[in-house]
Each structure stands twice: as C-alpha cells, then as structure tokens.
Coordinates of C-alpha atoms and ligand atoms in Angstrom, one line a residue:
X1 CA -2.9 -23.2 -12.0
X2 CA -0.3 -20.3 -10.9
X3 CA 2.4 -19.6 -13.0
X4 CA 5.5 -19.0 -11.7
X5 CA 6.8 -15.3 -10.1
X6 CA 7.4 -13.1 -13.1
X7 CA 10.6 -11.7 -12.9
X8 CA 11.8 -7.9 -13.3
X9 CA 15.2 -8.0 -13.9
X10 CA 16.3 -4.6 -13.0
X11 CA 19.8 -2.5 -13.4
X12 CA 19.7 -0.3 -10.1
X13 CA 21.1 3.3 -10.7
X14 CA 24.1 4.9 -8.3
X15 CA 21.8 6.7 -5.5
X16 CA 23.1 9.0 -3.2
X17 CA 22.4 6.6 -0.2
X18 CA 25.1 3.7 -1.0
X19 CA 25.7 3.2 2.5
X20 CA 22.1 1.8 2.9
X21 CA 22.5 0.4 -0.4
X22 CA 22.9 -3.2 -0.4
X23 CA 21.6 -4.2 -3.9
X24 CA 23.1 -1.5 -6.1
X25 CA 24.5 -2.0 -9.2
X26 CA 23.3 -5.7 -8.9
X27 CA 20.7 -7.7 -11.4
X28 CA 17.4 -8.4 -8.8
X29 CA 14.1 -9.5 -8.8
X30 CA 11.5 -7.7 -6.7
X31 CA 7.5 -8.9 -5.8
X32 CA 5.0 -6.8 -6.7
X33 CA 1.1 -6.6 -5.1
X34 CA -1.6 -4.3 -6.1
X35 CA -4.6 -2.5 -4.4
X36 CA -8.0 -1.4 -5.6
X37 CA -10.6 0.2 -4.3
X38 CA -14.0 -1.8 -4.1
X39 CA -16.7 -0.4 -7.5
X40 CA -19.7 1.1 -6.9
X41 CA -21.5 -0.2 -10.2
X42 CA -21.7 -3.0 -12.3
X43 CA -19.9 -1.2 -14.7
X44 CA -16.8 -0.7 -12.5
X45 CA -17.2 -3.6 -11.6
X46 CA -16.4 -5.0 -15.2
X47 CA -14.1 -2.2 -15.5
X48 CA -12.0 -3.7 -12.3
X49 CA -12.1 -7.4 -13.4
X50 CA -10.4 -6.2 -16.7
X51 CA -7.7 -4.2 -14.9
X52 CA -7.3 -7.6 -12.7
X53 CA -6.7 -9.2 -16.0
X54 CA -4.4 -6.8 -17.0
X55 CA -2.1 -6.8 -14.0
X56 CA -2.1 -10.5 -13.6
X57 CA 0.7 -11.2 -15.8
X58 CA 2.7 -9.6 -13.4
X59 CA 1.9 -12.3 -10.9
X60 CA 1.6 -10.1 -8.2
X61 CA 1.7 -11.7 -4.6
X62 CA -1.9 -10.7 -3.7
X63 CA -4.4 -7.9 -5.2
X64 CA -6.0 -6.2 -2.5
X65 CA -9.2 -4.4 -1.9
X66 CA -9.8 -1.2 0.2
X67 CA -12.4 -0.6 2.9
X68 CA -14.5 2.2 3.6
X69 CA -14.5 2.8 7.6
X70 CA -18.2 3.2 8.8
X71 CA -20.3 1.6 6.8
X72 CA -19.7 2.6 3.1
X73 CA -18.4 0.2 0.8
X74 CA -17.9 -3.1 3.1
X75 CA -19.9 -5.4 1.0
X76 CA -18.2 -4.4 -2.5
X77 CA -14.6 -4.8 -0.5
X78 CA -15.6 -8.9 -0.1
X79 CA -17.5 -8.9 -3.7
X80 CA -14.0 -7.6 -5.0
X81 CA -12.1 -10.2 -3.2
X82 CA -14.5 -13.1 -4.2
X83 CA -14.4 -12.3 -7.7
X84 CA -10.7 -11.7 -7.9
X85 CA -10.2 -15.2 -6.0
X86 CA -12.7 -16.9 -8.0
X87 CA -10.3 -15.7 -11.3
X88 CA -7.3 -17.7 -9.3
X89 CA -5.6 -15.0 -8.2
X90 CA -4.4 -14.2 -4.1
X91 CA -6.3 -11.6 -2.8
X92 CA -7.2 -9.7 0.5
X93 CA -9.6 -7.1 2.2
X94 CA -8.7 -4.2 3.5
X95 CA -10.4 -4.3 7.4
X96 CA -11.1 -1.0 9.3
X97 CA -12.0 -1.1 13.1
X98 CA -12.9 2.4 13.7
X99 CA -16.6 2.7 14.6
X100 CA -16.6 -1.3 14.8
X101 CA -17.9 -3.8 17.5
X102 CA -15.3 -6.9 18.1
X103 CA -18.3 -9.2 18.2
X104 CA -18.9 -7.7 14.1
X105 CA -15.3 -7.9 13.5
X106 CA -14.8 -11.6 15.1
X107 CA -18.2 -12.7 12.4
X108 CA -16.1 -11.0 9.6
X109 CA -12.7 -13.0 10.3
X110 CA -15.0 -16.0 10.5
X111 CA -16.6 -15.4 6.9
X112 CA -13.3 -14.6 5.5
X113 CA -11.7 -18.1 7.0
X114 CA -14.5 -20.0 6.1
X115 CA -14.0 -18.8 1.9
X116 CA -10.7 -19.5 2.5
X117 CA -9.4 -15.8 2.5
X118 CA -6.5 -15.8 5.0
X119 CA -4.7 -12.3 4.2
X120 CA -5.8 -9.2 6.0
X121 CA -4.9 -4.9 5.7
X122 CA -5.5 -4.2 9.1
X123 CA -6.2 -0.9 9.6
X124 CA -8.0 1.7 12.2
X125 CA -9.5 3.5 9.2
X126 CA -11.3 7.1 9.4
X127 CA -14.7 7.5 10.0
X128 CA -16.2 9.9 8.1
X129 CA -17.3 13.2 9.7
X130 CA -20.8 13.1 11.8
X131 CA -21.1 9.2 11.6
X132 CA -20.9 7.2 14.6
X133 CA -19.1 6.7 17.4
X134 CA -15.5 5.4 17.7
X135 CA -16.4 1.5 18.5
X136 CA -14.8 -0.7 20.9
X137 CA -11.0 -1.2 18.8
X138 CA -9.4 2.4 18.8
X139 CA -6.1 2.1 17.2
X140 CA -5.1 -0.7 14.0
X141 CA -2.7 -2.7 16.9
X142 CA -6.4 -3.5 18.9
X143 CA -7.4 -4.9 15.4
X144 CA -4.4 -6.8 15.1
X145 CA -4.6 -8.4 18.8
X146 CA -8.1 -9.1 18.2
X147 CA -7.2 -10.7 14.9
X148 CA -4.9 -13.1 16.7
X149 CA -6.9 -14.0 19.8
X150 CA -9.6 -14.6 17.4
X151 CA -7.8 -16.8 14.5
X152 CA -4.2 -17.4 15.8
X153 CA -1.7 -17.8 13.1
X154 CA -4.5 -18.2 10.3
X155 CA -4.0 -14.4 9.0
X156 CA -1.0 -13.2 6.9
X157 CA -1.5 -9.3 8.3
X158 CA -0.6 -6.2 6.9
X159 CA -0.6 -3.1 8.5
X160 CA 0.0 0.4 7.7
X161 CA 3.2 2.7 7.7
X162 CA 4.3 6.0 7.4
X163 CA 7.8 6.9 6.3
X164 CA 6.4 10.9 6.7
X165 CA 4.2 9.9 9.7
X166 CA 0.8 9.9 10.2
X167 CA -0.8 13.1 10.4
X168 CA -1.7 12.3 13.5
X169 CA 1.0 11.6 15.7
X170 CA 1.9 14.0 17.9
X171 CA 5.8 13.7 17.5
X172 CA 7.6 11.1 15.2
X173 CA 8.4 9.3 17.8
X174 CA 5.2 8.7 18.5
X175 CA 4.4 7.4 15.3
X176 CA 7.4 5.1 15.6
X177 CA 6.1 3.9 19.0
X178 CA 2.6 3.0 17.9
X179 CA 4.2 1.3 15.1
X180 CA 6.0 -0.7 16.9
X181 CA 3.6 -1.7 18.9
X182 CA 1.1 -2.4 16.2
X183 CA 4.0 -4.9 14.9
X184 CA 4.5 -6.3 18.3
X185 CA 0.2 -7.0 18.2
X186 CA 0.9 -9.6 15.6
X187 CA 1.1 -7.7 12.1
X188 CA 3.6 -10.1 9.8
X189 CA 4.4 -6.8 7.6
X190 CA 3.8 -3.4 6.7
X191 CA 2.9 -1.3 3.5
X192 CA 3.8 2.3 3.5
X193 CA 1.2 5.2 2.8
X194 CA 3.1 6.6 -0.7
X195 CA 5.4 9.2 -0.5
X196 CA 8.0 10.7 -3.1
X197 CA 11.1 11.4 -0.8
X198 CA 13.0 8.1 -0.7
X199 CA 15.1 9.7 2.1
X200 CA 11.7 9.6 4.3
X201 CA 11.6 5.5 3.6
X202 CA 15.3 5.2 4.3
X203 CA 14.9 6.6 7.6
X204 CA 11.6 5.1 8.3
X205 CA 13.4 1.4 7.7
X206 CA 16.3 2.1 9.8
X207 CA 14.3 3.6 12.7
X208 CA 12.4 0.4 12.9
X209 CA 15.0 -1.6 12.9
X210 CA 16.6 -0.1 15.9
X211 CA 13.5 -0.4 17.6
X212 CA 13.4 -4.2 17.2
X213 CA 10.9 -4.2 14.3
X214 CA 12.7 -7.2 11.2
X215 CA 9.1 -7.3 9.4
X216 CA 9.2 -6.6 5.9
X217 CA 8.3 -3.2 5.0
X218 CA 6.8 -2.6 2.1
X219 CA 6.7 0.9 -0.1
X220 CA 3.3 1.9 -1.1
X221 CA 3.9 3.5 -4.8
X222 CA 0.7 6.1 -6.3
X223 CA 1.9 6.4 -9.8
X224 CA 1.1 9.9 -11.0
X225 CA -1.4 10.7 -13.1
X226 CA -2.7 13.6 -12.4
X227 CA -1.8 17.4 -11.0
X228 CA -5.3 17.8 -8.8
X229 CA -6.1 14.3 -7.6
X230 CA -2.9 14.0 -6.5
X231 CA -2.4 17.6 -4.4
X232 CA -5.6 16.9 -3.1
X233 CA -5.2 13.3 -1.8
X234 CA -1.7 14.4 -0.6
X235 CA -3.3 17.1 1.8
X236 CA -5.7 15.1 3.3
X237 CA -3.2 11.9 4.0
X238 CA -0.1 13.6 5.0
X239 CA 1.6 12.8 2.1
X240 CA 4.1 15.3 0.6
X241 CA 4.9 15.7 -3.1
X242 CA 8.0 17.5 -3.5
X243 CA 8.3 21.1 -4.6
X244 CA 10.1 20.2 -8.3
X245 CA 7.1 17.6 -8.6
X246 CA 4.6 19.4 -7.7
X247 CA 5.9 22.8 -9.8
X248 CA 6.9 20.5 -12.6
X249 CA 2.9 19.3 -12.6
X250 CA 1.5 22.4 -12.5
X251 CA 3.9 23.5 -15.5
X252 CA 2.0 21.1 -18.1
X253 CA -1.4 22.4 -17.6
X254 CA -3.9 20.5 -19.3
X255 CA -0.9 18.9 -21.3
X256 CA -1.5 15.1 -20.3
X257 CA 1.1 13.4 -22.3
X258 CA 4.2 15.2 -20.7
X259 CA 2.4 14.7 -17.2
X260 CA 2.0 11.3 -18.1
X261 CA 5.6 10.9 -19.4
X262 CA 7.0 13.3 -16.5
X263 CA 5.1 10.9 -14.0
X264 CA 5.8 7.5 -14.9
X265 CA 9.9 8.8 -15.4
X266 CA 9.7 10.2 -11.4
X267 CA 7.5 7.2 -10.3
X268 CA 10.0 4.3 -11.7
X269 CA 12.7 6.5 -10.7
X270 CA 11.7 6.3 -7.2
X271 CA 11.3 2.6 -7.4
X272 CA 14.7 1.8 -8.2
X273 CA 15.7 3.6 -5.7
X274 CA 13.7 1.7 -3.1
X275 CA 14.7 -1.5 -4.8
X276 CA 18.6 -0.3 -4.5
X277 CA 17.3 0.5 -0.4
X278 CA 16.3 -3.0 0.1
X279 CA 12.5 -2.7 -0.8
X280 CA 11.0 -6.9 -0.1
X281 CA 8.6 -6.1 -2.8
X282 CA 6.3 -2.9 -4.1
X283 CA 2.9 -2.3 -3.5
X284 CA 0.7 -0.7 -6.3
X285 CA -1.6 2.2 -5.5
X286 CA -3.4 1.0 -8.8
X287 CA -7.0 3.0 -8.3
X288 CA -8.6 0.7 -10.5
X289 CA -6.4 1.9 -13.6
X290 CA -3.4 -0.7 -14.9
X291 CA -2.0 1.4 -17.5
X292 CA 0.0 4.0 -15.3
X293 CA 1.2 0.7 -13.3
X294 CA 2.1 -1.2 -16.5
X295 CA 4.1 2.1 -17.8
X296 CA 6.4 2.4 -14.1
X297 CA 6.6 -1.7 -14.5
X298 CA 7.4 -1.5 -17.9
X299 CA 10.1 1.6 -17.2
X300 CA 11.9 -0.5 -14.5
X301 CA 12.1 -3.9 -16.5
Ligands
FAD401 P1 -3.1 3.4 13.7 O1 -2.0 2.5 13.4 O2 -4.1 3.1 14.7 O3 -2.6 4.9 13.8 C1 -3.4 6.0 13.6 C2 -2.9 7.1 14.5 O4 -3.1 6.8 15.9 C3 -1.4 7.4 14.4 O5 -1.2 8.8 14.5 C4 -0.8 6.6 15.6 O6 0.4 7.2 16.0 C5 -1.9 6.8 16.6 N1 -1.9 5.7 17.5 C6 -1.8 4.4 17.2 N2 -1.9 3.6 18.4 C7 -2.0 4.5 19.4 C8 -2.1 4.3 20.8 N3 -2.1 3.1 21.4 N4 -2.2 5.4 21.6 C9 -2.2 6.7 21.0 N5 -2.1 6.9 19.7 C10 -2.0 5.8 18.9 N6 -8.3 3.6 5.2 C11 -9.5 3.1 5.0 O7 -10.5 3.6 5.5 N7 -9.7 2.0 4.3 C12 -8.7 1.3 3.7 O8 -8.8 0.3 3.1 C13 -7.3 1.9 3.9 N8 -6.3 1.2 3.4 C14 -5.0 1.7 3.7 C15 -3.9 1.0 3.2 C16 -2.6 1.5 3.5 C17 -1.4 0.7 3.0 C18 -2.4 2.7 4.2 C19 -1.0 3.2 4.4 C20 -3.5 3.4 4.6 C21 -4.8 2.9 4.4 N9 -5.9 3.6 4.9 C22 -7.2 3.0 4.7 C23 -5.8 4.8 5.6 C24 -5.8 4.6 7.2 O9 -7.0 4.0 7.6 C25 -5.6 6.0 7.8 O10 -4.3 6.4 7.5 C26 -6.0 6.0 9.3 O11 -6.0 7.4 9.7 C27 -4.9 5.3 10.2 O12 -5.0 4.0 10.1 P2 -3.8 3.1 10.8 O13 -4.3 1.7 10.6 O14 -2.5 3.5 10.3 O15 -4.0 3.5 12.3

C-alpha cells in the first residue's frame, strides 16, 4: 500500500545560470531515489533495513543496491533488494559486466524477472586489480544491448554519467560519444557520478542534448560527511571537490559539527541549483547512513 509521492516544495535561489534556468524562482516538486551499498554482516544488515526505514517517508522512486564487479558482493546486492522489496518499497541492483559471461548475465536477468525485479543500474564496473579477465561484455552499452535482446522492454535501465567525465576517456568527447551510444543501446536514463561544480552538470545536459540524447539525467548527490573519505573516493573516481570545499574541510580538523553543518549547507546548496537546471529528480549517494540525506532533504524543504 504506497503512499502517495512526498512532496518538497522548494523556493529555488537566483543562480548565475538563468539562461538554463527554467524553474527559477518557481514553487516545484522534485523525485528523489537512493543507493546503498550491499552489508557484509548481519549487523549491517539490520543497520541498512533501519536506514530503509528511515528514508522511506521520503517515498523515494526506487532504493538501489550497488555491485561489486568480479565476484565480491553479488549475492548481498540481490539479498538487499529482496529484503527492501519484501518491506514494499521499489528497488533495484546495481549489474556490472566487467569480468562476466553473457550466458551468467542472461541467468541473472532471468532471476531478477522472475521475483518481479524489473529495474536495472547497468554498469561496466571495475574489476579489482589481479582478478580475472575482462569477460565477454567490455563496455556498460554491451550490457545494455544484451539486456534488451535478452528481456526487451521488461527493464527500466539506468546507466551511468559523468558531468566531469570518466577518468577514462581519452578526450571529453569521447566520453560524450560512448555515452551516447550507451543511451542509444537501450538505457531509459542516466544517473551522474557526484560532482560539486554545477557548471560541469549544466554542460554535461546540454551536450547531450545536442547529440540527440532527451533521457532524463539524473544528478548523483554524495552528501559530505567527511574530509578523508571524501578526498579519497574523489581521487580514485574522477570526481573533483572544489578548492573552497576542500580547504574549507581541511580547516575544521577533527571539528565534526561545523563539517557536518558546512556540508549539508554546500550539499543542499548544490541541489537547488540542479533543481533550478532542470534536475527530473535526485539520486542519493546514501552509504548506508540517512541522517546526512535527511539533513540536505530537510535543508531544501
Ligand atoms: P562505460 O559506460 O562502459 O564507460 C567506461 C569507460 O569506457 C569510459 O571512459 C568510456 O568513455 C569508455 N567506453 C565506453 N564505451 C566504449 C567503447 N565502445 N569504446 C571505447 N571506450 C568506451 N561500480 C561498481 O563496480 N558497482 C556499482 O554498483 C557501481 N554503481 C555505480 C553507479 C553510478 C550511478 C555510477 C556513476 C557509477 C557506478 N559504478 C559502480 C562505477 C562504474 O562501474 C565505474 O565508473 C566504471 O569505471 C565505469 O562504468 P560505466 O558503466 O560508466 O562504463
């Protein structure tokens, strides 16, 4: 029994970008989603189904749940998802294809039907260092063909985007060109990798659109919560925290209150920018934890 789509009514601030700006200074309502990453222990596993608790008022479109490329972590990805669903709640695996057959990935697409799962992440994934080989599907759009040659129109997929491109591509206009053509595979929309530069999204949007692509894009938010984590994730996913962030940050120390103030002030911020950009909806980087997603949530309302 789903309750109806929680509102945010939200006043969007002047930005510097008004001639992108097509909801400024307007009263909206924007969707919300929100990723985990799959527990290790029964313990986190308790811990997640709280935070799932937590976040549900929100009525987010869909929680999803990460997957670890190679191997690591596939089971607890579709544990995640069961017990989510079995709460009520929308929810939907991350899928990797790096290191995987298409025969193991076709068996996985038929589980997932036949629970009644029928939202996908599709990603190529990473394989961690010294394991495997590279698997018959190379790239995230070879996932998304195979998705649709396997199971037609049964997936809702989501793929991933990179408003400061992926650290990877050898020119951005590479990155744009594989984009493309993993939206052209059958992807029905995209959620960014986070970033703090709104500019980078802006661009990123308008980019696609001249190259054909009218999918929603979504921007993937990391609320900040900490100095380290964050400058170390940042490095190895191409991510780039601004210099006034990331000197701000450092400034506190060990002070956690003013990083947590600091960071959920930046972080909601940045969402009604997006919001004033045209963002469909927001996508949570929640790592397991509601309260810094409830604090930018409760900063925009
Ligand atoms: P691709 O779209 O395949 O792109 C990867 C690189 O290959 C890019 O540089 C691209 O330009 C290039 N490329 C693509 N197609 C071609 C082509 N035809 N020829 C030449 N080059 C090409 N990782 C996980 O392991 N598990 C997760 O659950 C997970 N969830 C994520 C969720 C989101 C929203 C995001 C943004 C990322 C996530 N990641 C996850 C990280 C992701 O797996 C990595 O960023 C990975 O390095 C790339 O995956 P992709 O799907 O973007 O790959």
């Amino acid at each position: 029994h789903r309750r109806q789509p929680r509102i945010f009514r939200i006043r969007t601030v002047p930005t510097r970008l008004n001639h992108l700006n097509q909801r400024n200074n307007m009263s909206i309502s924007i969707p919300v989603s929100f990723e985990f990453f799959p527990p290790k222990t029964a313990e986190g596993e308790d811990k997640l189904m709280h935070t799932v608790a937590e976040l549900a008022p929100h009525n987010p479109e869909f929680f999803s749940v990460t997957y670890g490329a190679g191997g690591s972590t596939q089971e607890g990805t579709f544990n995640a998802v069961a017990n989510i669903r079995a709460q009520g709640h929308q929810a939907a695996p991350h899928l990797s294809c790096i290191g995987a057959t298409r025969s193991k990935i076709s068996e996985i697409l038929d589980g997932l039907k036949t629970q009644g799962v029928n939202r996908i992440v599709a990603l190529r994934g990473d394989l961690p260092s010294g394991m495997g080989g590279m698997g018959e599907l190379h790239h995230a759009s070879d996932l998304v063909a195979l998705i649709r040659e396997h199971s037609g129109d049964y997936f809702n997929i989501h793929v991933a985007a990179y408003p400061e491109y992926h650290p990877q591509s050898r020119t951005p206009q590479d990155d744009l060109k594989n984009f493309v053509k993993k939206m052209h595979a059958g992807a029905n929309t995209a959620i960014t990798q986070y970033f703090y530069n709104a500019d980078a999204y802006a661009r990123f949007i308008e980019d696609a659109r001249k190259a054909g692509v009218d999918a929603p894009i979504v921007p993937g938010i990391m609320p900040i919560t900490n100095y380290s984590r964050l400058a170390r994730f940042s490095e190895t996913c191409g991510a780039e925290i601004p210099r006034w962030i990331l000197l701000k940050l450092a400034s506190f120390g060990d002070d956690q209150a003013s990083i947590k103030a600091f960071g959920e002030e930046v972080v909601a911020q940045l969402c009604q920018r997006l919001i004033a950009l045209g963002a469909p909806s927001l996508h949570f980087y929640t790592l397991n934890n509601a309260a810094p997603t409830l604090a930018v949530l409760k900063n925009l309302k």
